Tab-separated table of C-alpha atoms (C1' of nucleotides) in Angstrom:
chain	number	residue	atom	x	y	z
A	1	UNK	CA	23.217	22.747	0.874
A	2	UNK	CA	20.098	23.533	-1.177
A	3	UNK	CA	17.199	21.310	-0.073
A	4	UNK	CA	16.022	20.249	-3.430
A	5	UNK	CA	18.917	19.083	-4.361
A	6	UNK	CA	19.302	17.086	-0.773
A	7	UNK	CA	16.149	15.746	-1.498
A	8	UNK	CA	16.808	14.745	-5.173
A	9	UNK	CA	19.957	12.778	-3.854
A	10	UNK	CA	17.366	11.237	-0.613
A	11	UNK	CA	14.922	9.795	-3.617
A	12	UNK	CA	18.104	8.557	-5.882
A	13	UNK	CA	19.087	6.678	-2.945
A	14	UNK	CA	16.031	5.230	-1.400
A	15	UNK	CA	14.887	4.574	-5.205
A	16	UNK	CA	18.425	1.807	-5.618
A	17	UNK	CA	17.570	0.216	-1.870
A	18	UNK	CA	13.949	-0.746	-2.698
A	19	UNK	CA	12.721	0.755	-6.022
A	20	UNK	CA	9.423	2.935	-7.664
A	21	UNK	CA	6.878	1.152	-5.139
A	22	UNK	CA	9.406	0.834	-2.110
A	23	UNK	CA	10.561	4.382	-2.292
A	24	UNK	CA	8.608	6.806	0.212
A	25	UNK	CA	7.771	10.443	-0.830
A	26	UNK	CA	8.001	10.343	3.403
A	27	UNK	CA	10.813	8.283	3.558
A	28	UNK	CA	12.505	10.657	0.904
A	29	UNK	CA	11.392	13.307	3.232
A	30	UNK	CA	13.053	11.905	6.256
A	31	UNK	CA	15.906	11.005	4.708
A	32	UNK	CA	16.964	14.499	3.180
A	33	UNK	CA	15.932	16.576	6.273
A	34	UNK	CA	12.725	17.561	5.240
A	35	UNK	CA	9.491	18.043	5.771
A	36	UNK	CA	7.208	15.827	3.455
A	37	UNK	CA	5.231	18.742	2.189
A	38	UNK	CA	8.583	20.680	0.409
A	39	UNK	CA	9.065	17.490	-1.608
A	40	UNK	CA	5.621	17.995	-3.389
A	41	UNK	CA	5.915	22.162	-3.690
A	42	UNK	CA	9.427	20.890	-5.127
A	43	UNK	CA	8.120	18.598	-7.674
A	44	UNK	CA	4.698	18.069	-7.499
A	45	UNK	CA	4.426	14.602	-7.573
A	46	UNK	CA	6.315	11.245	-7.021
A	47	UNK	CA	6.845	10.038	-10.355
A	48	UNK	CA	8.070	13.664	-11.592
A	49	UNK	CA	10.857	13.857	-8.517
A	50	UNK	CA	11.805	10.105	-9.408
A	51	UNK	CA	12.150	10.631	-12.994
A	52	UNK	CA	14.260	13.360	-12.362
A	53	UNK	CA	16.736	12.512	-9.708
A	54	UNK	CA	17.321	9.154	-11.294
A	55	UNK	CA	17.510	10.039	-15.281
A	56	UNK	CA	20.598	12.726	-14.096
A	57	UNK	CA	22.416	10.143	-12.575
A	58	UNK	CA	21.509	7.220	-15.553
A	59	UNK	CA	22.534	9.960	-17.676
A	60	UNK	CA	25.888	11.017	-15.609
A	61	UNK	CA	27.371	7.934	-13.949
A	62	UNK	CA	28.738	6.227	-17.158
A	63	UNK	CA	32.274	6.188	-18.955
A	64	UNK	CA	33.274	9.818	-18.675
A	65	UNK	CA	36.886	9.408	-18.884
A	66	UNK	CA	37.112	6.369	-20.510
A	67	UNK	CA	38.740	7.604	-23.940
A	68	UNK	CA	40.010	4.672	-26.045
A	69	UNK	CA	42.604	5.298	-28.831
A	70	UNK	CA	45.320	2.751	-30.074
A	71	UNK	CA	48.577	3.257	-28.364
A	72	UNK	CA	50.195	0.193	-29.642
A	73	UNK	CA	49.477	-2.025	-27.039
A	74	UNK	CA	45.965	-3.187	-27.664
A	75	UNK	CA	46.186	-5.777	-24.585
A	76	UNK	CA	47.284	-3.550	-21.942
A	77	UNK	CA	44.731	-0.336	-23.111
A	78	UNK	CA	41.763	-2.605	-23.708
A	79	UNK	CA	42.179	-4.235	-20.508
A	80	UNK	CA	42.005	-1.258	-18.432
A	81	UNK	CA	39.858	0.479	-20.303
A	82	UNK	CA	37.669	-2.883	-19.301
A	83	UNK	CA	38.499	-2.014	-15.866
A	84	UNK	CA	37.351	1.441	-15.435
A	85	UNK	CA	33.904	0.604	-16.835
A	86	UNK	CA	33.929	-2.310	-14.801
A	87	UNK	CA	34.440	-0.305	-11.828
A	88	UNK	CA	31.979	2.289	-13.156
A	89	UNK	CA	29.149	-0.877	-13.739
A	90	UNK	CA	29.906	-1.830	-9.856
A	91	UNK	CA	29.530	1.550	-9.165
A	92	UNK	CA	25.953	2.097	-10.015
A	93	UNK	CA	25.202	-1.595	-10.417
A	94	UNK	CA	22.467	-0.828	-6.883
A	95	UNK	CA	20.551	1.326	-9.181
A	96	UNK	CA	21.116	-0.554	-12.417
A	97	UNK	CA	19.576	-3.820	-11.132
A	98	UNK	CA	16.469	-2.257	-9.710
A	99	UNK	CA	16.339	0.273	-13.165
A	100	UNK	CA	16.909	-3.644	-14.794
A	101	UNK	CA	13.872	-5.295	-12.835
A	102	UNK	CA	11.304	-2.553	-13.405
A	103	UNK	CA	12.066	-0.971	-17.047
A	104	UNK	CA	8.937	-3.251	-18.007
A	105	UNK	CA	6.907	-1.378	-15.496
A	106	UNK	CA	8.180	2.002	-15.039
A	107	UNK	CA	9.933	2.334	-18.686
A	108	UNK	CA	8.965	6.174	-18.109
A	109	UNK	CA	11.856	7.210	-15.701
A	110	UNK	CA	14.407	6.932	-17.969
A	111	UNK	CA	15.530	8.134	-21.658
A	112	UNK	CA	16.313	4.595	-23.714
A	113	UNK	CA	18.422	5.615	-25.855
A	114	UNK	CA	22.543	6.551	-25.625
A	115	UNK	CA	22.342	4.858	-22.285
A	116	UNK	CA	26.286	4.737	-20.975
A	117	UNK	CA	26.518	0.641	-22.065
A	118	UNK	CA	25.456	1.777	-24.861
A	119	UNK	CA	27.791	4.887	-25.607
A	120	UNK	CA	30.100	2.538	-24.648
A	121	UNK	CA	29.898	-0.418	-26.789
A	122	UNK	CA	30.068	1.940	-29.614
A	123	UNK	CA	32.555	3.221	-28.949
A	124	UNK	CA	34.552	-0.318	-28.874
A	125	UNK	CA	32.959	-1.241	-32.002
A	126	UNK	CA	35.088	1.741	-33.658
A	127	UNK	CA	38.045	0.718	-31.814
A	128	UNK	CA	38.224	-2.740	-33.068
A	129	UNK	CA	37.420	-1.432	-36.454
A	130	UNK	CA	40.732	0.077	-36.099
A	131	UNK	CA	42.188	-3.027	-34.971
A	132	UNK	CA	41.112	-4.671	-38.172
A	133	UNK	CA	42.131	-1.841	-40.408
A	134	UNK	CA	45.518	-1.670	-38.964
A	135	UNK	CA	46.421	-5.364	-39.848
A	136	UNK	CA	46.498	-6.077	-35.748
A	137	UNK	CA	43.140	-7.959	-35.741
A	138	UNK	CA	41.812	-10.805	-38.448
A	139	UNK	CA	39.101	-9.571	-40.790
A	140	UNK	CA	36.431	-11.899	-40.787
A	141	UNK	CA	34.684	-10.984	-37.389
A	142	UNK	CA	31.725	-8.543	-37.015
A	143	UNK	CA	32.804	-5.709	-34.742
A	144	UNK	CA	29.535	-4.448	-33.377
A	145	UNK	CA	29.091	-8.347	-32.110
A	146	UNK	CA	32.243	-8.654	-30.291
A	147	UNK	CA	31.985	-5.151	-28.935
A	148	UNK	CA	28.399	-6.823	-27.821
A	149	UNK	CA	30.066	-9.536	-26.364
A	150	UNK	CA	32.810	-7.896	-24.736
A	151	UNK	CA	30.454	-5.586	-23.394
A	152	UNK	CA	27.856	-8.158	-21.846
A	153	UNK	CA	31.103	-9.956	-20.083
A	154	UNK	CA	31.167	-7.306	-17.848
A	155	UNK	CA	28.570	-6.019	-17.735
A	156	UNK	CA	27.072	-9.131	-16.079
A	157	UNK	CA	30.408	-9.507	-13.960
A	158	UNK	CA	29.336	-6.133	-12.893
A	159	UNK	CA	26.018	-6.602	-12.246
A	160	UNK	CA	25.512	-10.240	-11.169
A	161	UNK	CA	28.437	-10.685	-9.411
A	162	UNK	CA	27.405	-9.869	-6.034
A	163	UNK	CA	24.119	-11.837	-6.628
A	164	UNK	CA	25.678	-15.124	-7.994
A	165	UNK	CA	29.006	-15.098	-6.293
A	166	UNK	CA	29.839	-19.173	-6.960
A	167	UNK	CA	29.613	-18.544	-10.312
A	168	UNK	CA	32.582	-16.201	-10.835
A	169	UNK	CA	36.524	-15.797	-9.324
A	170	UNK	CA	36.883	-13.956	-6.848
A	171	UNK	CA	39.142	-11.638	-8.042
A	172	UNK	CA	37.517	-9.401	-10.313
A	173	UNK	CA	40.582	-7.440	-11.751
A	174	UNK	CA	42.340	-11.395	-12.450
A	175	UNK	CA	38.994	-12.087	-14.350
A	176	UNK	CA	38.396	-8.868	-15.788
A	177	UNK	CA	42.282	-9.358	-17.729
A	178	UNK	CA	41.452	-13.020	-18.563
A	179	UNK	CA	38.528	-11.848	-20.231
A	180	UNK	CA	40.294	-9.259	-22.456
A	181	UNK	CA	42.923	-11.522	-23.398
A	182	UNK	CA	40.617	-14.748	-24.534
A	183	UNK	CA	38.922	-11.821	-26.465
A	184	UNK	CA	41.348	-10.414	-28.241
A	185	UNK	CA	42.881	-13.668	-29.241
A	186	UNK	CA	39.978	-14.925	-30.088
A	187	UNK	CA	39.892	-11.641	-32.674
A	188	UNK	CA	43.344	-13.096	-33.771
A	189	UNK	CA	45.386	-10.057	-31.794
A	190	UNK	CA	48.652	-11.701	-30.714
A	191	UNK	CA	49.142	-12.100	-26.605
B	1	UNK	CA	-7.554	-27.592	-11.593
B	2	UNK	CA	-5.750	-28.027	-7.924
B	3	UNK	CA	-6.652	-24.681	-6.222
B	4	UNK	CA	-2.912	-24.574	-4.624
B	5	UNK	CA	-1.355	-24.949	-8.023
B	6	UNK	CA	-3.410	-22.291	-9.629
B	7	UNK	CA	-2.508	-19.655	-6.566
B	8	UNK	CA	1.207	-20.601	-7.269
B	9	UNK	CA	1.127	-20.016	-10.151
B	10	UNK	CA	-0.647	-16.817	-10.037
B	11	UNK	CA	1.719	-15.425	-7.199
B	12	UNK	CA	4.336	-16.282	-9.725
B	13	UNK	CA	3.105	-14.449	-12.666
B	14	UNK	CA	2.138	-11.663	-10.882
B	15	UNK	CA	5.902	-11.772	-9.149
B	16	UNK	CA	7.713	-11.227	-12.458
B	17	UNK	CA	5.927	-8.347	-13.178
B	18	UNK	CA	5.188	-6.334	-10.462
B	19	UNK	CA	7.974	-7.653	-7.524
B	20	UNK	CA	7.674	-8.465	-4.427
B	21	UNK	CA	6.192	-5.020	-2.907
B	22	UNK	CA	3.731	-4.976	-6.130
B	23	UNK	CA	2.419	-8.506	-5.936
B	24	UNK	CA	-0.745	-8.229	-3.918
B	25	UNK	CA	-2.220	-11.045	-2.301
B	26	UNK	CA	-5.728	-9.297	-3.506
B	27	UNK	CA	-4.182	-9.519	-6.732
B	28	UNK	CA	-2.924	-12.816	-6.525
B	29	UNK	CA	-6.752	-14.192	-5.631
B	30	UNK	CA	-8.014	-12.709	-8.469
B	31	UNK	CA	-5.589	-13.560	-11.021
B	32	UNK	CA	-6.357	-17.240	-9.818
B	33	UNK	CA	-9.656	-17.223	-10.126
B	34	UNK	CA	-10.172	-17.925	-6.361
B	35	UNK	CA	-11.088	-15.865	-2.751
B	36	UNK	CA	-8.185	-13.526	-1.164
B	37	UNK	CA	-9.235	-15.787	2.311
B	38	UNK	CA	-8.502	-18.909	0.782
B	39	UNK	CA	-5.022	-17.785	-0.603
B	40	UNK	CA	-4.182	-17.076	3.440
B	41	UNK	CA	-5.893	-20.727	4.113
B	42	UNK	CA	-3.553	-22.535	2.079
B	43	UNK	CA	-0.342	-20.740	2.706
B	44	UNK	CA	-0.278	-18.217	5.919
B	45	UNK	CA	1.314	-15.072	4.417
B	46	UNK	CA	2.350	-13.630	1.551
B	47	UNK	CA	5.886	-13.967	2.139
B	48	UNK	CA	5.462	-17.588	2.644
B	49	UNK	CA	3.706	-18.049	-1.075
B	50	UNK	CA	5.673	-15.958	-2.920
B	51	UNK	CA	8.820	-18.046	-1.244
B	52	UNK	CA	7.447	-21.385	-2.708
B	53	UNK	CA	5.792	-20.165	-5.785
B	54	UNK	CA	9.193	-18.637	-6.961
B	55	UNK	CA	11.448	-21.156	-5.196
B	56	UNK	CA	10.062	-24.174	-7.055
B	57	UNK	CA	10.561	-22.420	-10.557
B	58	UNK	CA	13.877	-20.745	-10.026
B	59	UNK	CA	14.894	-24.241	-9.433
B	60	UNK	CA	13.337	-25.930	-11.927
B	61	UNK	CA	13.603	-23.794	-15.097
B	62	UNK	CA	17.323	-24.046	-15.466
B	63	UNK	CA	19.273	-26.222	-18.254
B	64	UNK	CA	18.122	-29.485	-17.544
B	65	UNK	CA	18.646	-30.750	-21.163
B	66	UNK	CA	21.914	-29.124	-21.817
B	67	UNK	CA	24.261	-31.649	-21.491
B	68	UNK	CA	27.720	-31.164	-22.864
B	69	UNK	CA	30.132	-33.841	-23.665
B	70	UNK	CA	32.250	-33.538	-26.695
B	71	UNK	CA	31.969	-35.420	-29.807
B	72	UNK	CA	34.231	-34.333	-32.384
B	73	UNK	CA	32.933	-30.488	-33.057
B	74	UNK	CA	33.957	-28.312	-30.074
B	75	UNK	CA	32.466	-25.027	-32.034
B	76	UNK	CA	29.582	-26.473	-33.121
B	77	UNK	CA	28.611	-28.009	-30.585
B	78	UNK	CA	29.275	-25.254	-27.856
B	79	UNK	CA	27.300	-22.724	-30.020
B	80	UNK	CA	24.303	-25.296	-29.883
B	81	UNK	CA	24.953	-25.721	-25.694
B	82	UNK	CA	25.043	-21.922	-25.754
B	83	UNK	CA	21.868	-21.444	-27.906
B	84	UNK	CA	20.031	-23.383	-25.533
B	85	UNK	CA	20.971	-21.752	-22.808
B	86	UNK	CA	20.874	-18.619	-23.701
B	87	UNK	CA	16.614	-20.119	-24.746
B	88	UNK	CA	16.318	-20.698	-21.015
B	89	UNK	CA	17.928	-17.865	-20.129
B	90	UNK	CA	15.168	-15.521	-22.003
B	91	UNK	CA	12.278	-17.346	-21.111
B	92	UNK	CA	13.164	-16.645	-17.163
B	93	UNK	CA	14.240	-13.329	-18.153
B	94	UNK	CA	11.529	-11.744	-16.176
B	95	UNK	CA	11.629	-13.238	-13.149
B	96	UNK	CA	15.447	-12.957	-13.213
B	97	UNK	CA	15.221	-9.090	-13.619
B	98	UNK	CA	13.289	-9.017	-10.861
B	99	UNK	CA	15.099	-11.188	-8.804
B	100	UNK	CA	18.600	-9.589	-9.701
B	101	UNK	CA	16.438	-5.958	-8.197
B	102	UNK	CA	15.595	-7.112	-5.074
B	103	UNK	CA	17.986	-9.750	-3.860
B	104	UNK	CA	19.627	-7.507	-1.268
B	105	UNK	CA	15.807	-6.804	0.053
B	106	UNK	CA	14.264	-9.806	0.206
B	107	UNK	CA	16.814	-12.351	0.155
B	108	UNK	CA	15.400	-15.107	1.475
B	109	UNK	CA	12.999	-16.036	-0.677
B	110	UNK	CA	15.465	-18.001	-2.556
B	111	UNK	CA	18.364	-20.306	-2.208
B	112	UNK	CA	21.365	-19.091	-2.974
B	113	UNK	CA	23.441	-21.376	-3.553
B	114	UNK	CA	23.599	-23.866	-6.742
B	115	UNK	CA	21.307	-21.380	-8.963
B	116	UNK	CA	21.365	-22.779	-12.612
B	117	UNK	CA	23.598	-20.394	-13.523
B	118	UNK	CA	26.371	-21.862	-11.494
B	119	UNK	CA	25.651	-25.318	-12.438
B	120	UNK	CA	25.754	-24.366	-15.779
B	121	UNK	CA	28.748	-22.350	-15.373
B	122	UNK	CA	30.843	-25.768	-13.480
B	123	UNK	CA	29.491	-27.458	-16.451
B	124	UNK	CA	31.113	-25.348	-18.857
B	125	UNK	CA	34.070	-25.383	-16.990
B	126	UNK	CA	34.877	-28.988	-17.045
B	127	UNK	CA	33.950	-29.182	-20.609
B	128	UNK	CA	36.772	-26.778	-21.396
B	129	UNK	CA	39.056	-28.866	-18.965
B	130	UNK	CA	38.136	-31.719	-21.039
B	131	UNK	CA	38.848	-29.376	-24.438
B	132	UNK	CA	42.900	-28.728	-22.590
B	133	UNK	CA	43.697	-32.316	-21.401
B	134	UNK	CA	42.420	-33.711	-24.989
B	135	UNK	CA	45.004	-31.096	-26.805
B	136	UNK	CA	42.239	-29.363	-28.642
B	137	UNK	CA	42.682	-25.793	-26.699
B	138	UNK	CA	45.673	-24.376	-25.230
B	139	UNK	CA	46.790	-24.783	-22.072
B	140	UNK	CA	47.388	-21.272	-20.397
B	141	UNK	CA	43.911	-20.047	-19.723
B	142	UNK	CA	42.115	-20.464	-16.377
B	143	UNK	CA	39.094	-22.611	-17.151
B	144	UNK	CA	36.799	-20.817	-14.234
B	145	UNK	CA	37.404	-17.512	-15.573
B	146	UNK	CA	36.719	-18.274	-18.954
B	147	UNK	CA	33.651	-20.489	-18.417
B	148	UNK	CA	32.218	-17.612	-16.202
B	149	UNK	CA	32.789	-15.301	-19.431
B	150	UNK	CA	31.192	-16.776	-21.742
B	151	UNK	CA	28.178	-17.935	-18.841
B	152	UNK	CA	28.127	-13.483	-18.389
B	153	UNK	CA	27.983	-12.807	-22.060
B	154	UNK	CA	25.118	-15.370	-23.056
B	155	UNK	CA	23.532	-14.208	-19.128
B	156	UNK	CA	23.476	-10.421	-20.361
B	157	UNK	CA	22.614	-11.114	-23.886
B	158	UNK	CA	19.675	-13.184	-22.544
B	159	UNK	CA	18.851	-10.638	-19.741
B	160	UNK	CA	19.706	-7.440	-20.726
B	161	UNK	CA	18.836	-7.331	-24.706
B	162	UNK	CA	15.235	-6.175	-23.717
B	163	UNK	CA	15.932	-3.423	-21.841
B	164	UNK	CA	19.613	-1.665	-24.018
B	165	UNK	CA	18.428	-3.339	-27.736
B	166	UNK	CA	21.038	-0.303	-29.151
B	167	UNK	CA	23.438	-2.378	-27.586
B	168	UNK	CA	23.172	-5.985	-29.684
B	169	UNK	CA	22.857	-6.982	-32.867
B	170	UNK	CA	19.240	-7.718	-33.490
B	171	UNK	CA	19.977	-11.239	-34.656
B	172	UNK	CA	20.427	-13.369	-31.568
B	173	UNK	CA	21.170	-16.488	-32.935
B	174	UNK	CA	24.074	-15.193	-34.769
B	175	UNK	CA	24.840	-12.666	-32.154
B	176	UNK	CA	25.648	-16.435	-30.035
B	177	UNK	CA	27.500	-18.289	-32.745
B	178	UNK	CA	29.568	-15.128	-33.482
B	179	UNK	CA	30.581	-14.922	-29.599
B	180	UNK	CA	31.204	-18.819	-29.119
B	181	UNK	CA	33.103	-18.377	-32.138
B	182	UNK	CA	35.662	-15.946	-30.953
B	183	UNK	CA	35.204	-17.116	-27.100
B	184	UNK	CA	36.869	-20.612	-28.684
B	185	UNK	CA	39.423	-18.854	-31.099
B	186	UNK	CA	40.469	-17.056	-27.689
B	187	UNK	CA	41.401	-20.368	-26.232
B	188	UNK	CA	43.163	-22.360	-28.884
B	189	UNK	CA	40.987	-23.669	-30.410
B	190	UNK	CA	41.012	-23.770	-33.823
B	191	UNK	CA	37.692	-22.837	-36.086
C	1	DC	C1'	-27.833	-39.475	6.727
C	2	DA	C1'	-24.220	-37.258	9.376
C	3	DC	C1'	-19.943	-35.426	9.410
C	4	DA	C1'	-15.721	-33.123	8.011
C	5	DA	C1'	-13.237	-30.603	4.745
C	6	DT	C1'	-13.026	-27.021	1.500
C	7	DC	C1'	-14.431	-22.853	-0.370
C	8	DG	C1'	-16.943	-18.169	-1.145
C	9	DC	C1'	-18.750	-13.935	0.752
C	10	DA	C1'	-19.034	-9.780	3.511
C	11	DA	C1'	-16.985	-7.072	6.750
C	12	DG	C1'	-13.485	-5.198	9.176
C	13	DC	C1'	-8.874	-4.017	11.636
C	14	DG	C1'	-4.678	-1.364	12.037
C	15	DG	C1'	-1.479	0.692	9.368
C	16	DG	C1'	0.771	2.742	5.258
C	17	DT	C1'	0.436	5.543	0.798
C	18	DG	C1'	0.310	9.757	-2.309
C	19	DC	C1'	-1.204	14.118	-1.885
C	20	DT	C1'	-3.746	18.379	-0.049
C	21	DT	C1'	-5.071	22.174	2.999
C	22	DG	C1'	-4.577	25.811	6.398
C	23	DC	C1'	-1.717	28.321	9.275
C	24	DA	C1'	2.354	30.045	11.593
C	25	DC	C1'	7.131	31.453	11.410
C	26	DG	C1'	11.432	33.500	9.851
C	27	DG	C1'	14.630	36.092	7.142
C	28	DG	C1'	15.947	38.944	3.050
C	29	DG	C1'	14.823	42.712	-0.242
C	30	DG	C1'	11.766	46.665	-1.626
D	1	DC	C1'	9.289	48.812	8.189
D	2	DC	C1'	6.672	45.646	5.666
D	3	DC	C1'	5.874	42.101	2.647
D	4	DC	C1'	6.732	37.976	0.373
D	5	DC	C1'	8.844	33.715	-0.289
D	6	DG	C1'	10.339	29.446	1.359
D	7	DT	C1'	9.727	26.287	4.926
D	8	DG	C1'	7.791	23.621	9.042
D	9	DC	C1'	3.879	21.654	11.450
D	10	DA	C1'	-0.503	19.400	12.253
D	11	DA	C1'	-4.264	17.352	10.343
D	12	DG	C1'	-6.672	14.993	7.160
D	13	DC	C1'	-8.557	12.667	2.788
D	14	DA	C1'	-9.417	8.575	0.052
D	15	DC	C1'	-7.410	4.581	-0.936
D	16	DC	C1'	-4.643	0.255	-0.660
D	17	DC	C1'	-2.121	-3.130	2.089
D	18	DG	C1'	-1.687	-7.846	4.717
D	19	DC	C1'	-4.470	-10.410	7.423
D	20	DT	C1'	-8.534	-11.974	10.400
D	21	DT	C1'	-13.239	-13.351	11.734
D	22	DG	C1'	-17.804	-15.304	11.301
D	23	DC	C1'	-21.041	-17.690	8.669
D	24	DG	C1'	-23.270	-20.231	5.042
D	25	DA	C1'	-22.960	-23.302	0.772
D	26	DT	C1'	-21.054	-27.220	-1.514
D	27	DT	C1'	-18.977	-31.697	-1.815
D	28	DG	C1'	-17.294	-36.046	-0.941
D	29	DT	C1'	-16.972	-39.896	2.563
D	30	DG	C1'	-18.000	-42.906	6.440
DNA sequence: CACAATCGCAAGCGGGTGCTTGCACGGGGG
DNA sequence: CCCCCGTGCAAGCACCCGCTTGCGATTGTG
């Protein structure tokens, strides 16, 4: 396979194990095959390789195929739409906790805005907006709130579960359908 | 001034921003106003400080004051509960970000088990026990699962609003009502 | 006063870090 | 055939890391 892009998936994965400091330019070396000098003809220096093997991957790892139209059964989409991103979270949540613990310090490896939670909670703002408008949900909630909240539900069970494991069930997709359905009553859709 | 305390301190500070690989005990010294040699006096290794200095206030900074025992006003006074917490939550934002990236690397700096979190999440979930038995919520929820969603929405809110703002409502006090709000709707209770 | 404890200072040790330089090798295209 | 481009290899540079040693100054206590 072409070496710079073995070594751009070596520093991705070195960078979620131990982060900016903890991540080796001859460790990345090592780990894709290669001698340390082609990593710096290939990207001159540390910072630029990190920056760009893990903004393609912030960028590409979030809620592709997770479309979200009404169908007429607002429990049953909603809750596995909550399940594919919650499998997508768990999915990169190696590199999203160290991205989380170093954003302060290294805010320059990443684009900020239209992260994937992001894209996402949008887009479940608009589909509870259609909720509402269609009579299913009450009116007197703010949308881009309970998208928020919604969003943050899982995104922690995604995140934090593996870190704070008495503080959740251990069956994620049990928890992951409770949590849809207190929402959506709690929006006033009937269960 | 105790010397110790001022080192611990320090090692702290310095922990939260930089993690574990970026804390330096050269840095620590100077940050405390004292000799690198006397940090290695008083505590043997780095590992050894940065173990205390974060285990003491990982411990200690959690919801001491939050009590939760009802008194008429389930919504108002589990949005108050949930303020507070979600106050705590912020001001150990940092070291929790930091924590949450490096807990698979250096886990044994400190204890897992019975984290704040979790005791505020068994908390929560006996208060909402209380809520069923006393005929004030409904009775077909599991009280775990809920407590541990609203305990992830208030932890990512608190956690995860500096680093995605496009993803919250810039108002965080209402952001918290408006989620206890529907979090109590979706159990029965009535608002 | 004598003693012990605590601290600062200067120096250093072995090792790791990002990054550079010089040179040799191999294979594909003119 | 030759040349050039990509790569490997060995060495090294200046710096930072955790940690140690030796020694002198200060301070409080018997």
């Amino acid at each position: 396979m072409d070496v710079r892009e073995e070594i751009l998936k070596a520093a991705a994965r070195l960078y979620c194990e131990t982060g900016f400091r903890g991540t080796t330019t001859r460790g990345i070396a090592r780990e894709a095959g290669v001698n340390e000098v082609t990593v710096f003809r290939h990207f001159g220096s540390k910072e630029a390789l990190l920056r760009e093997a893990i903004g393609r991957q912030w960028g590409g790892g979030g809620c592709g195929p997770l479309a979200l139209e009404s169908r007429g059964d607002p429990l049953a989409e909603l809750q596995e739409w909550a399940k594919g991103m919650t499998g997508g979270l768990r999915q990169m949540a190696p590199l999203i906790r160290t991205r989380l613990g170093e954003f302060e310090e290294h805010p320059e490896i990443v684009p900020p805005r239209g992260s994937p939670p992001a894209q996402a909670a949008e887009m479940l703002t608009r589909y509870l907006e259609e909720l509402r408008s269609a009579g299913v949900a009450r009116a007197d909630f703010d949308a881009r709130m309970a998208a928020a909240m919604l969003m943050a539900a899982l995104f922690a069970d995604g995140i934090v579960r593996d870190g704070l494991p008495d503080m959740f069930h251990e069956n994620i997709d049990s928890s992951i359908e409770e949590y849809v359905r207190i929402f959506l009553r709690g929006l006033g859709v009937a269960a």
